[in-house]
Amino acid sequence: MIRTVNHLASFISERLQTGPTCRVFSDVLYYCWPLPKEEREAQIVAFAKQHGWIVRIHEQQPIGVIAEFWKR
Protein backbone atom coordinates (compact mmCIF):
# COMPACT_ATOMS: atom_id res chain seq x y z
CA MET A 1 0.00 0.00 0.00
CA ILE A 2 1.15 3.54 -0.73
CA ARG A 3 1.99 5.36 2.51
CA THR A 4 4.41 8.15 1.48
CA VAL A 5 4.41 11.04 -0.97
CA ASN A 6 7.57 9.70 -2.65
CA HIS A 7 6.00 6.29 -3.20
CA LEU A 8 2.86 7.97 -4.54
CA ALA A 9 4.92 10.03 -7.00
CA SER A 10 6.58 6.86 -8.32
CA PHE A 11 3.21 5.11 -8.59
CA ILE A 12 1.61 7.98 -10.53
CA SER A 13 4.63 8.33 -12.81
CA GLU A 14 4.50 4.63 -13.70
CA ARG A 15 0.75 4.72 -14.35
CA LEU A 16 1.04 7.80 -16.57
CA GLN A 17 3.60 6.01 -18.73
CA THR A 18 1.00 3.39 -19.66
CA GLY A 19 -2.25 5.36 -19.60
CA PRO A 20 -3.67 8.86 -19.89
CA THR A 21 -4.69 9.28 -16.23
CA CYS A 22 -4.06 7.95 -12.76
CA ARG A 23 -6.74 7.98 -10.08
CA VAL A 24 -5.76 8.08 -6.42
CA PHE A 25 -8.42 7.41 -3.82
CA SER A 26 -9.09 8.93 -0.43
CA ASP A 27 -7.35 6.31 1.70
CA VAL A 28 -4.00 6.96 -0.01
CA LEU A 29 -4.55 10.73 -0.03
CA TYR A 30 -5.24 10.71 3.72
CA TYR A 31 -2.09 8.67 4.44
CA CYS A 32 0.12 10.96 2.37
CA TRP A 33 -1.44 14.22 3.58
CA PRO A 34 -3.03 13.80 7.04
CA LEU A 35 -4.29 17.39 7.01
CA PRO A 36 -7.63 19.20 7.06
CA LYS A 37 -9.44 19.08 3.70
CA GLU A 38 -8.45 22.53 2.41
CA GLU A 39 -4.78 22.11 3.33
CA ARG A 40 -4.68 18.58 1.90
CA GLU A 41 -6.14 19.74 -1.42
CA ALA A 42 -3.65 22.62 -1.63
CA GLN A 43 -0.78 20.19 -0.96
CA ILE A 44 -2.04 17.79 -3.64
CA VAL A 45 -2.23 20.61 -6.20
CA ALA A 46 1.31 21.73 -5.28
CA PHE A 47 2.51 18.09 -5.52
CA ALA A 48 1.00 17.76 -9.01
CA LYS A 49 2.58 21.02 -10.20
CA GLN A 50 5.95 20.00 -8.77
CA HIS A 51 5.87 16.82 -10.88
CA GLY A 52 4.51 18.48 -14.02
CA TRP A 53 1.05 16.95 -13.76
CA ILE A 54 -2.48 18.32 -13.80
CA VAL A 55 -4.83 17.19 -11.03
CA ARG A 56 -8.57 17.31 -10.53
CA ILE A 57 -9.83 16.64 -7.03
CA HIS A 58 -13.46 15.68 -6.63
CA GLU A 59 -15.74 13.70 -4.37
CA GLN A 60 -17.71 10.75 -5.67
CA GLN A 61 -20.23 8.99 -3.47
CA PRO A 62 -19.90 6.40 -2.01
CA ILE A 63 -16.16 6.22 -2.86
CA GLY A 64 -15.05 9.52 -1.34
CA VAL A 65 -12.36 11.91 -2.49
CA ILE A 66 -10.53 11.13 -5.72
CA ALA A 67 -7.50 12.89 -7.18
CA GLU A 68 -7.13 12.30 -10.89
CA PHE A 69 -3.72 13.09 -12.40
CA TRP A 70 -2.81 13.80 -16.05
CA LYS A 71 0.42 14.63 -17.83
CA ARG A 72 0.81 18.25 -18.90
PDB file of C-alpha atoms in Angstrom:
ATOM      1  CA  MET A   1       0.000   0.000   0.000  1.00  0.00           C
ATOM      2  CA  ILE A   2       1.154   3.540  -0.728  1.00  0.00           C
ATOM      3  CA  ARG A   3       1.995   5.362   2.508  1.00  0.00           C
ATOM      4  CA  THR A   4       4.405   8.149   1.476  1.00  0.00           C
ATOM      5  CA  VAL A   5       4.405  11.038  -0.969  1.00  0.00           C
ATOM      6  CA  ASN A   6       7.570   9.703  -2.652  1.00  0.00           C
ATOM      7  CA  HIS A   7       5.999   6.289  -3.195  1.00  0.00           C
ATOM      8  CA  LEU A   8       2.862   7.971  -4.540  1.00  0.00           C
ATOM      9  CA  ALA A   9       4.922  10.029  -7.002  1.00  0.00           C
ATOM     10  CA  SER A  10       6.576   6.859  -8.320  1.00  0.00           C
ATOM     11  CA  PHE A  11       3.214   5.108  -8.593  1.00  0.00           C
ATOM     12  CA  ILE A  12       1.614   7.982 -10.532  1.00  0.00           C
ATOM     13  CA  SER A  13       4.630   8.331 -12.814  1.00  0.00           C
ATOM     14  CA  GLU A  14       4.497   4.629 -13.697  1.00  0.00           C
ATOM     15  CA  ARG A  15       0.754   4.725 -14.351  1.00  0.00           C
ATOM     16  CA  LEU A  16       1.036   7.797 -16.572  1.00  0.00           C
ATOM     17  CA  GLN A  17       3.604   6.008 -18.726  1.00  0.00           C
ATOM     18  CA  THR A  18       0.997   3.395 -19.663  1.00  0.00           C
ATOM     19  CA  GLY A  19      -2.251   5.359 -19.597  1.00  0.00           C
ATOM     20  CA  PRO A  20      -3.666   8.865 -19.887  1.00  0.00           C
ATOM     21  CA  THR A  21      -4.695   9.278 -16.231  1.00  0.00           C
ATOM     22  CA  CYS A  22      -4.062   7.950 -12.757  1.00  0.00           C
ATOM     23  CA  ARG A  23      -6.743   7.982 -10.083  1.00  0.00           C
ATOM     24  CA  VAL A  24      -5.761   8.076  -6.424  1.00  0.00           C
ATOM     25  CA  PHE A  25      -8.422   7.408  -3.821  1.00  0.00           C
ATOM     26  CA  SER A  26      -9.091   8.934  -0.428  1.00  0.00           C
ATOM     27  CA  ASP A  27      -7.347   6.310   1.698  1.00  0.00           C
ATOM     28  CA  VAL A  28      -4.000   6.958  -0.008  1.00  0.00           C
ATOM     29  CA  LEU A  29      -4.548  10.725  -0.030  1.00  0.00           C
ATOM     30  CA  TYR A  30      -5.235  10.711   3.720  1.00  0.00           C
ATOM     31  CA  TYR A  31      -2.088   8.671   4.444  1.00  0.00           C
ATOM     32  CA  CYS A  32       0.119  10.957   2.369  1.00  0.00           C
ATOM     33  CA  TRP A  33      -1.444  14.216   3.576  1.00  0.00           C
ATOM     34  CA  PRO A  34      -3.034  13.802   7.037  1.00  0.00           C
ATOM     35  CA  LEU A  35      -4.288  17.392   7.008  1.00  0.00           C
ATOM     36  CA  PRO A  36      -7.631  19.205   7.060  1.00  0.00           C
ATOM     37  CA  LYS A  37      -9.436  19.075   3.699  1.00  0.00           C
ATOM     38  CA  GLU A  38      -8.448  22.525   2.406  1.00  0.00           C
ATOM     39  CA  GLU A  39      -4.783  22.106   3.335  1.00  0.00           C
ATOM     40  CA  ARG A  40      -4.679  18.581   1.896  1.00  0.00           C
ATOM     41  CA  GLU A  41      -6.135  19.741  -1.417  1.00  0.00           C
ATOM     42  CA  ALA A  42      -3.645  22.622  -1.626  1.00  0.00           C
ATOM     43  CA  GLN A  43      -0.776  20.194  -0.956  1.00  0.00           C
ATOM     44  CA  ILE A  44      -2.044  17.790  -3.636  1.00  0.00           C
ATOM     45  CA  VAL A  45      -2.229  20.608  -6.196  1.00  0.00           C
ATOM     46  CA  ALA A  46       1.313  21.728  -5.285  1.00  0.00           C
ATOM     47  CA  PHE A  47       2.506  18.093  -5.517  1.00  0.00           C
ATOM     48  CA  ALA A  48       1.000  17.764  -9.005  1.00  0.00           C
ATOM     49  CA  LYS A  49       2.579  21.024 -10.199  1.00  0.00           C
ATOM     50  CA  GLN A  50       5.948  19.995  -8.772  1.00  0.00           C
ATOM     51  CA  HIS A  51       5.865  16.823 -10.881  1.00  0.00           C
ATOM     52  CA  GLY A  52       4.508  18.480 -14.022  1.00  0.00           C
ATOM     53  CA  TRP A  53       1.047  16.950 -13.757  1.00  0.00           C
ATOM     54  CA  ILE A  54      -2.478  18.317 -13.799  1.00  0.00           C
ATOM     55  CA  VAL A  55      -4.827  17.193 -11.031  1.00  0.00           C
ATOM     56  CA  ARG A  56      -8.570  17.311 -10.535  1.00  0.00           C
ATOM     57  CA  ILE A  57      -9.828  16.637  -7.033  1.00  0.00           C
ATOM     58  CA  HIS A  58     -13.461  15.681  -6.627  1.00  0.00           C
ATOM     59  CA  GLU A  59     -15.736  13.697  -4.372  1.00  0.00           C
ATOM     60  CA  GLN A  60     -17.707  10.752  -5.669  1.00  0.00           C
ATOM     61  CA  GLN A  61     -20.231   8.995  -3.466  1.00  0.00           C
ATOM     62  CA  PRO A  62     -19.900   6.404  -2.014  1.00  0.00           C
ATOM     63  CA  ILE A  63     -16.165   6.222  -2.855  1.00  0.00           C
ATOM     64  CA  GLY A  64     -15.051   9.523  -1.340  1.00  0.00           C
ATOM     65  CA  VAL A  65     -12.361  11.914  -2.490  1.00  0.00           C
ATOM     66  CA  ILE A  66     -10.532  11.127  -5.722  1.00  0.00           C
ATOM     67  CA  ALA A  67      -7.505  12.894  -7.175  1.00  0.00           C
ATOM     68  CA  GLU A  68      -7.134  12.296 -10.886  1.00  0.00           C
ATOM     69  CA  PHE A  69      -3.723  13.088 -12.397  1.00  0.00           C
ATOM     70  CA  TRP A  70      -2.812  13.796 -16.046  1.00  0.00           C
ATOM     71  CA  LYS A  71       0.420  14.628 -17.826  1.00  0.00           C
ATOM     72  CA  ARG A  72       0.812  18.251 -18.904  1.00  0.00           C
TER      73      ARG A  72
END
